[in-house]
Short mmCIF file of C-alpha atoms and ligand atoms in Angstrom, two decimals:
data_model
loop_
_atom_site.label_atom_id
_atom_site.label_comp_id
_atom_site.label_asym_id
_atom_site.label_seq_id
_atom_site.Cartn_x
_atom_site.Cartn_y
_atom_site.Cartn_z
CA MET A 797 101.16 124.93 162.73
CA ARG A 798 100.38 127.31 165.63
CA PRO A 799 96.83 128.65 165.80
CA THR A 800 96.75 132.00 164.08
CA LEU A 801 95.28 134.63 166.35
CA THR A 802 94.73 136.90 163.39
CA LEU A 803 92.47 134.34 161.80
CA LEU A 804 90.39 134.05 164.94
CA ALA A 805 90.13 137.85 165.10
CA VAL A 806 88.85 137.83 161.52
CA LEU A 807 86.51 134.99 162.39
CA THR A 808 85.03 136.80 165.40
CA ALA A 809 84.71 140.05 163.48
CA SER A 810 82.91 138.37 160.59
CA ALA A 811 80.59 136.54 162.98
CA LEU A 812 79.65 139.87 164.52
CA ALA A 813 79.27 141.44 161.10
CA ALA A 814 76.91 138.64 160.08
CA GLY A 815 74.20 140.40 162.11
CA PRO A 816 70.73 139.16 161.14
CA VAL A 817 69.76 135.68 162.29
CA ALA A 818 68.87 134.67 158.73
CA ALA A 819 72.48 135.12 157.60
CA GLN A 820 73.93 132.89 160.31
CA GLU A 821 73.72 129.58 158.47
CA SER A 822 75.81 130.87 155.56
CA VAL A 823 78.98 130.53 157.64
CA LEU A 824 80.83 127.60 159.18
CA ASN A 825 83.58 127.99 161.77
CA LEU A 826 85.94 125.05 161.36
CA TYR A 827 88.70 124.23 163.86
CA SER A 828 91.11 122.02 161.96
CA ALA A 829 94.13 119.99 162.95
CA ARG A 830 94.55 118.77 159.37
CA HIS A 831 97.22 120.69 157.51
CA TYR A 832 97.02 119.41 153.98
CA GLN A 833 97.09 121.68 150.95
CA THR A 834 94.71 119.36 149.12
CA ASP A 835 92.01 120.02 151.70
CA GLU A 836 91.67 123.49 150.15
CA ALA A 837 89.83 122.03 147.15
CA LEU A 838 87.48 120.31 149.57
CA TYR A 839 86.53 123.57 151.31
CA THR A 840 86.18 125.49 148.04
CA ASN A 841 83.86 122.85 146.62
CA PHE A 842 81.74 122.79 149.78
CA THR A 843 81.23 126.55 149.57
CA ARG A 844 80.44 126.30 145.86
CA ALA A 845 77.89 123.53 146.45
CA THR A 846 76.17 125.01 149.51
CA GLY A 847 76.90 128.76 149.60
CA ILE A 848 78.26 128.25 153.11
CA ARG A 849 81.53 130.08 153.68
CA ILE A 850 84.19 128.37 155.83
CA ASN A 851 86.20 130.29 158.42
CA ARG A 852 89.06 127.99 159.31
CA LEU A 853 91.24 128.08 162.38
CA ASP A 854 94.25 125.79 161.98
CA GLY A 855 96.09 124.56 165.02
CA LYS A 856 97.68 121.62 166.78
CA GLU A 857 95.15 119.07 168.05
CA ASP A 858 95.82 119.55 171.76
CA GLU A 859 95.81 123.34 171.48
CA LEU A 860 92.52 123.40 169.57
CA VAL A 861 90.85 121.11 172.12
CA GLU A 862 92.16 123.30 174.98
CA ARG A 863 90.95 126.38 173.18
CA ILE A 864 87.43 125.03 172.63
CA ARG A 865 87.24 124.06 176.29
CA ASN A 866 88.39 127.50 177.43
CA GLU A 867 85.99 129.28 175.08
CA GLY A 868 83.14 127.31 176.63
CA ALA A 869 79.60 128.35 175.71
CA ALA A 870 81.00 131.41 173.87
CA SER A 871 83.05 129.27 171.45
CA PRO A 872 82.53 130.21 167.80
CA ALA A 873 83.67 126.70 166.79
CA ASP A 874 81.11 124.62 164.88
CA VAL A 875 83.20 121.60 163.85
CA LEU A 876 86.46 120.07 165.08
CA ILE A 877 88.38 118.00 162.54
CA THR A 878 91.41 116.08 163.71
CA VAL A 879 93.31 112.83 163.31
CA ASP A 880 93.42 109.77 165.55
CA ALA A 881 90.52 108.21 167.42
CA SER A 882 92.19 108.67 170.81
CA ARG A 883 92.34 112.44 170.25
CA LEU A 884 88.67 112.57 169.25
CA GLU A 885 87.98 110.54 172.39
CA VAL A 886 89.80 113.14 174.54
CA ALA A 887 87.57 115.90 173.12
CA ASP A 888 84.52 113.69 173.54
CA ARG A 889 85.32 112.91 177.19
CA MET A 890 85.55 116.63 177.88
CA GLY A 891 81.99 116.88 176.58
CA LEU A 892 82.98 119.12 173.68
CA PHE A 893 80.82 117.37 171.06
CA GLN A 894 77.03 117.21 170.73
CA PRO A 895 75.18 114.04 169.70
CA LEU A 896 75.52 113.34 165.98
CA HIS A 897 72.28 112.40 164.23
CA SER A 898 72.36 112.09 160.46
CA GLN A 899 70.69 109.57 158.17
CA VAL A 900 73.26 110.44 155.51
CA LEU A 901 76.20 109.58 157.78
CA GLU A 902 74.44 106.46 159.08
CA ALA A 903 73.94 105.29 155.50
CA ARG A 904 77.42 106.12 154.24
CA VAL A 905 79.90 105.76 157.12
CA PRO A 906 80.20 102.16 158.40
CA ALA A 907 78.89 101.79 161.97
CA ALA A 908 82.32 100.70 163.28
CA LEU A 909 83.73 104.05 162.10
CA ARG A 910 81.22 106.23 163.94
CA THR A 911 80.39 106.96 167.57
CA ALA A 912 77.39 108.75 169.06
CA HIS A 913 79.32 112.05 168.86
CA TRP A 914 81.79 111.94 165.95
CA ALA A 915 82.42 110.19 162.66
CA ALA A 916 85.50 109.06 160.75
CA PHE A 917 86.02 110.25 157.18
CA SER A 918 89.25 108.50 156.21
CA THR A 919 91.36 105.63 157.50
CA ARG A 920 95.05 104.83 157.87
CA ALA A 921 96.62 101.55 158.93
CA ARG A 922 99.47 101.07 161.41
CA VAL A 923 101.85 98.62 159.77
CA ILE A 924 105.12 96.86 160.52
CA VAL A 925 108.09 98.05 158.47
CA TYR A 926 111.41 96.20 158.46
CA ASN A 927 114.85 96.48 156.93
CA LYS A 928 115.11 93.86 154.17
CA ALA A 929 118.82 93.30 154.85
CA ALA A 930 118.25 92.69 158.58
CA LEU A 931 115.03 90.67 158.85
CA LYS A 932 112.52 88.53 157.00
CA ALA A 933 108.75 89.05 156.90
CA GLU A 934 108.20 85.74 158.73
CA GLN A 935 110.05 87.12 161.77
CA VAL A 936 107.66 90.06 162.19
CA PRO A 937 104.12 88.91 161.29
CA SER A 938 102.31 90.65 164.14
CA TYR A 939 102.54 93.53 166.63
CA GLU A 940 103.05 90.85 169.27
CA SER A 941 106.07 89.44 167.41
CA LEU A 942 108.00 92.68 167.97
CA ALA A 943 108.21 91.72 171.66
CA ASP A 944 109.96 88.42 170.82
CA PRO A 945 113.31 88.32 172.72
CA ARG A 946 114.98 87.21 169.47
CA LEU A 947 114.49 90.80 168.24
CA LYS A 948 116.52 92.27 171.11
CA GLY A 949 118.13 95.56 170.07
CA GLN A 950 116.23 95.60 166.76
CA VAL A 951 113.11 97.67 167.48
CA CYS A 952 112.76 101.43 166.99
CA MET A 953 109.56 103.12 168.19
CA ARG A 954 108.24 106.60 168.74
CA SER A 955 106.93 107.59 172.18
CA GLY A 956 104.41 105.30 173.87
CA GLY A 957 102.46 108.40 174.89
CA HIS A 958 101.79 109.39 171.28
CA PRO A 959 98.11 108.98 170.29
CA TYR A 960 99.01 106.60 167.43
CA ASN A 961 100.56 104.14 169.87
CA LEU A 962 97.87 104.70 172.50
CA SER A 963 95.19 103.79 169.95
CA LEU A 964 97.14 100.68 168.96
CA GLY A 965 97.39 99.76 172.64
CA GLY A 966 93.67 100.44 172.99
CA ALA A 967 92.95 97.93 170.23
CA MET A 968 95.27 95.34 171.76
CA ILE A 969 93.63 95.74 175.17
CA ALA A 970 90.24 95.11 173.53
CA HIS A 971 91.49 91.95 171.82
CA ALA A 972 93.99 90.48 174.28
CA GLY A 973 93.33 92.21 177.59
CA GLU A 974 95.28 94.61 179.76
CA ALA A 975 97.72 92.06 181.23
CA ALA A 976 98.75 90.70 177.82
CA THR A 977 99.16 94.22 176.47
CA GLU A 978 101.40 95.13 179.38
CA ALA A 979 103.52 92.00 178.84
CA TRP A 980 103.78 92.96 175.18
CA ALA A 981 104.84 96.53 175.99
CA ARG A 982 107.52 95.23 178.38
CA GLY A 983 108.89 92.91 175.72
CA LEU A 984 108.84 95.71 173.17
CA VAL A 985 110.74 98.08 175.49
CA ALA A 986 113.28 95.33 176.18
CA ASN A 987 113.90 95.10 172.42
CA PHE A 988 114.45 98.82 171.82
CA ALA A 989 117.58 99.71 169.86
CA ARG A 990 117.43 103.17 171.41
CA PRO A 991 115.07 105.26 173.55
CA PRO A 992 111.90 106.41 171.72
CA ARG A 993 112.31 109.67 169.83
CA GLY A 994 110.96 111.37 166.71
CA GLY A 995 107.89 110.67 164.60
CA ASP A 996 106.94 107.76 162.35
CA THR A 997 109.10 109.04 159.47
CA ASP A 998 112.12 109.21 161.79
CA GLN A 999 111.57 105.55 162.72
CA LEU A 1000 111.39 104.60 159.03
CA LYS A 1001 114.68 106.41 158.37
CA SER A 1002 116.33 104.73 161.37
CA VAL A 1003 115.25 101.32 160.08
CA ALA A 1004 116.47 102.11 156.56
CA ALA A 1005 119.80 103.33 157.96
CA GLY A 1006 120.24 100.06 159.87
CA GLU A 1007 120.06 101.69 163.31
CA CYS A 1008 117.29 99.18 163.98
CA GLY A 1009 115.63 96.34 162.11
CA VAL A 1010 111.94 97.03 162.49
CA THR A 1011 109.33 99.63 163.49
CA ILE A 1012 105.62 100.46 163.28
CA SER A 1013 104.36 103.29 161.06
CA ASN A 1014 101.14 104.75 159.75
CA THR A 1015 100.65 103.97 156.06
CA TYR A 1016 100.47 107.58 154.85
CA TYR A 1017 104.07 108.21 155.94
CA LEU A 1018 105.12 105.33 153.71
CA ALA A 1019 102.99 106.63 150.84
CA ARG A 1020 104.55 110.07 151.26
CA LEU A 1021 108.06 108.63 150.96
CA MET A 1022 107.01 106.50 147.98
CA ARG A 1023 105.62 109.54 146.17
CA SER A 1024 108.64 111.71 147.00
CA SER A 1025 111.08 112.54 144.21
CA ALA A 1026 113.91 113.22 146.68
CA PRO A 1027 116.71 110.65 146.15
CA ALA A 1028 117.14 110.22 149.93
CA ASP A 1029 113.46 109.26 150.33
CA GLN A 1030 113.66 106.84 147.41
CA ALA A 1031 116.77 105.25 148.94
CA THR A 1032 114.93 104.93 152.27
CA MET A 1033 112.05 103.08 150.61
CA ARG A 1034 114.42 100.74 148.72
CA SER A 1035 115.72 99.41 152.05
CA LEU A 1036 112.29 98.82 153.55
CA ALA A 1037 109.54 96.22 153.28
CA VAL A 1038 106.04 96.34 154.73
CA VAL A 1039 104.09 93.68 156.62
CA TRP A 1040 100.31 93.85 157.20
CA PRO A 1041 100.29 92.92 160.88
CA ASN A 1042 98.07 90.31 162.53
CA GLN A 1043 96.53 88.86 159.36
CA ALA A 1044 96.25 85.49 161.11
CA THR A 1045 94.64 86.96 164.23
CA TRP A 1046 92.66 90.18 164.83
CA GLY A 1047 93.71 92.10 161.72
CA THR A 1048 95.74 95.22 161.12
CA HIS A 1049 95.04 98.14 163.44
CA VAL A 1050 93.32 100.99 161.60
CA ASN A 1051 92.94 104.56 162.76
CA VAL A 1052 91.04 107.53 161.36
CA SER A 1053 90.69 111.19 160.56
CA GLY A 1054 87.39 112.34 161.99
CA ALA A 1055 85.16 115.20 162.97
CA GLY A 1056 82.32 116.12 165.29
CA ILE A 1057 79.92 119.02 165.82
CA LEU A 1058 80.73 121.03 168.93
CA GLU A 1059 78.35 121.35 171.85
CA HIS A 1060 77.97 125.13 171.47
CA ALA A 1061 78.11 125.29 167.65
CA PRO A 1062 76.49 128.57 166.57
CA HIS A 1063 75.83 127.16 163.07
CA LYS A 1064 74.61 123.65 163.72
CA ALA A 1065 72.77 123.13 160.42
CA ALA A 1066 75.82 124.26 158.45
CA ALA A 1067 78.00 121.99 160.57
CA LEU A 1068 75.84 118.97 159.82
CA ARG A 1069 75.82 119.79 156.12
CA PHE A 1070 79.61 119.96 156.19
CA LEU A 1071 80.00 116.55 157.83
CA GLU A 1072 77.53 115.06 155.35
CA TYR A 1073 79.48 116.70 152.52
CA LEU A 1074 82.68 115.05 153.81
CA ALA A 1075 80.93 111.71 153.26
CA SER A 1076 80.06 112.51 149.63
CA ASP A 1077 81.92 110.50 146.99
CA GLU A 1078 83.65 113.64 145.71
CA ALA A 1079 84.79 114.89 149.11
CA GLN A 1080 85.92 111.42 150.16
CA GLY A 1081 88.44 111.44 147.33
CA TYR A 1082 89.89 114.79 148.31
CA PHE A 1083 89.76 114.13 152.01
CA ALA A 1084 91.42 110.73 151.90
CA ASN A 1085 93.90 111.38 149.13
CA GLY A 1086 94.99 114.68 150.66
CA ASN A 1087 96.96 112.66 153.19
CA ASN A 1088 97.28 109.35 151.33
CA GLU A 1089 94.48 107.73 153.29
CA TRP A 1090 91.56 105.45 152.39
CA PRO A 1091 87.98 106.71 152.12
CA VAL A 1092 85.43 105.33 154.59
CA VAL A 1093 82.55 105.33 152.09
CA ARG A 1094 82.58 102.10 150.11
CA THR A 1095 81.37 103.67 146.86
CA ALA A 1096 84.08 106.36 146.90
CA VAL A 1097 87.00 105.58 144.60
CA VAL A 1098 90.51 106.82 145.29
CA ARG A 1099 93.25 106.32 142.75
CA ASN A 1100 96.39 106.38 144.85
CA PRO A 1101 99.17 104.30 143.27
CA ALA A 1102 101.33 104.45 146.42
CA LEU A 1103 98.54 103.03 148.60
CA GLU A 1104 97.59 100.52 145.93
CA SER A 1105 101.18 99.26 145.73
CA LEU A 1106 100.89 98.22 149.39
CA GLY A 1107 98.27 95.66 148.38
CA SER A 1108 95.12 94.62 150.20
CA PHE A 1109 94.83 93.52 153.80
CA ARG A 1110 92.43 92.40 156.48
CA ALA A 1111 91.68 95.28 158.84
CA ASP A 1112 90.71 95.01 162.49
CA THR A 1113 86.90 95.20 162.66
CA LEU A 1114 86.86 96.55 166.22
CA ALA A 1115 84.64 99.64 166.51
CA ILE A 1116 86.80 102.77 166.49
CA GLY A 1117 84.96 104.13 169.53
CA GLU A 1118 85.85 100.99 171.50
CA LEU A 1119 89.59 101.22 170.98
CA ALA A 1120 89.50 104.97 171.66
CA LYS A 1121 87.90 104.32 175.04
CA ASN A 1122 90.87 102.10 175.95
CA ALA A 1123 93.50 104.72 175.10
CA ALA A 1124 93.65 106.10 178.66
CA THR A 1125 94.22 102.56 179.98
CA ALA A 1126 96.89 102.04 177.32
CA GLN A 1127 98.76 105.07 178.68
CA LYS A 1128 98.77 103.53 182.18
CA VAL A 1129 99.92 100.18 180.77
CA TYR A 1130 102.78 101.81 178.84
CA ASP A 1131 103.78 103.84 181.90
CA ARG A 1132 104.04 100.65 183.96
CA ALA A 1133 106.02 98.96 181.17
CA GLY A 1134 108.45 101.89 180.91
CA TRP A 1135 107.53 102.82 177.31
CA LYS A 1136 108.20 106.54 177.63
FE1 FE B 1871 100.60 111.63 161.47
#
């Protein structure tokens, strides 16, 4: 997962070798924090359709953002692709993106899933998952319900500082306000079965093992376990049940994978073509299904039995850019509430 220096060396060398100005648009330098094998088909098809070759630098989100900032005006990066709105917001606040103008994206990506500087290309929901032997769905209908004192010692969560939880907090602040979100976080912390540790999958395993009764997880982690042939993963899923949170109030919190064109992109036209390609019906299938996510384009069809088995739900309609803006406030709220 570490950025490969060799790849960047190759990238720089090939950029230099490109020479004549006319050849410049045949290359796209993509900084990617998506690590899914299935994305390979996406890149191959883009090159086949456009003749534009992709030089990809894979890395962790924070490291790529740091790198782009340090490279400054000399950065070879054209596009940054990453997951989670709050991470895209961090890059945006640093001024790393340029304004995004595209009639194709405006027509195909719903307005609530775009900002002035980046667009979402797939969505994932943050759902409540409980142990069927410990709890009933009626006890955990909403994010807010996990702060109910009756669930003392039953809640497992990953770190409050993780972008997934910051974005959730950002949404709650938008709907309920900062004070209510802080009260919720305090109640949640008071219900912890153990201090936060691990990722979403670790929480799911803890709930299945009975270490706790309930947690919150992104949907693709559930889909991954459902599609796994490993007996341990199948046993984990047999113990769990999923609730679409907040169906009676503001809807289930949804986050995104997204991308933006960088301020100093050397190949701006190629970058725009790539983002527009990501919104094509074909690419939407690869992009979303590569990580068991939903496409953002309504006409794109994804056949994903694991996702389909979760059923339909009412999603929060809050603009993704709005909740992302609240993520920094969510961090302060969680700090005050002691959600480490
Ligand atoms: Fe994840």
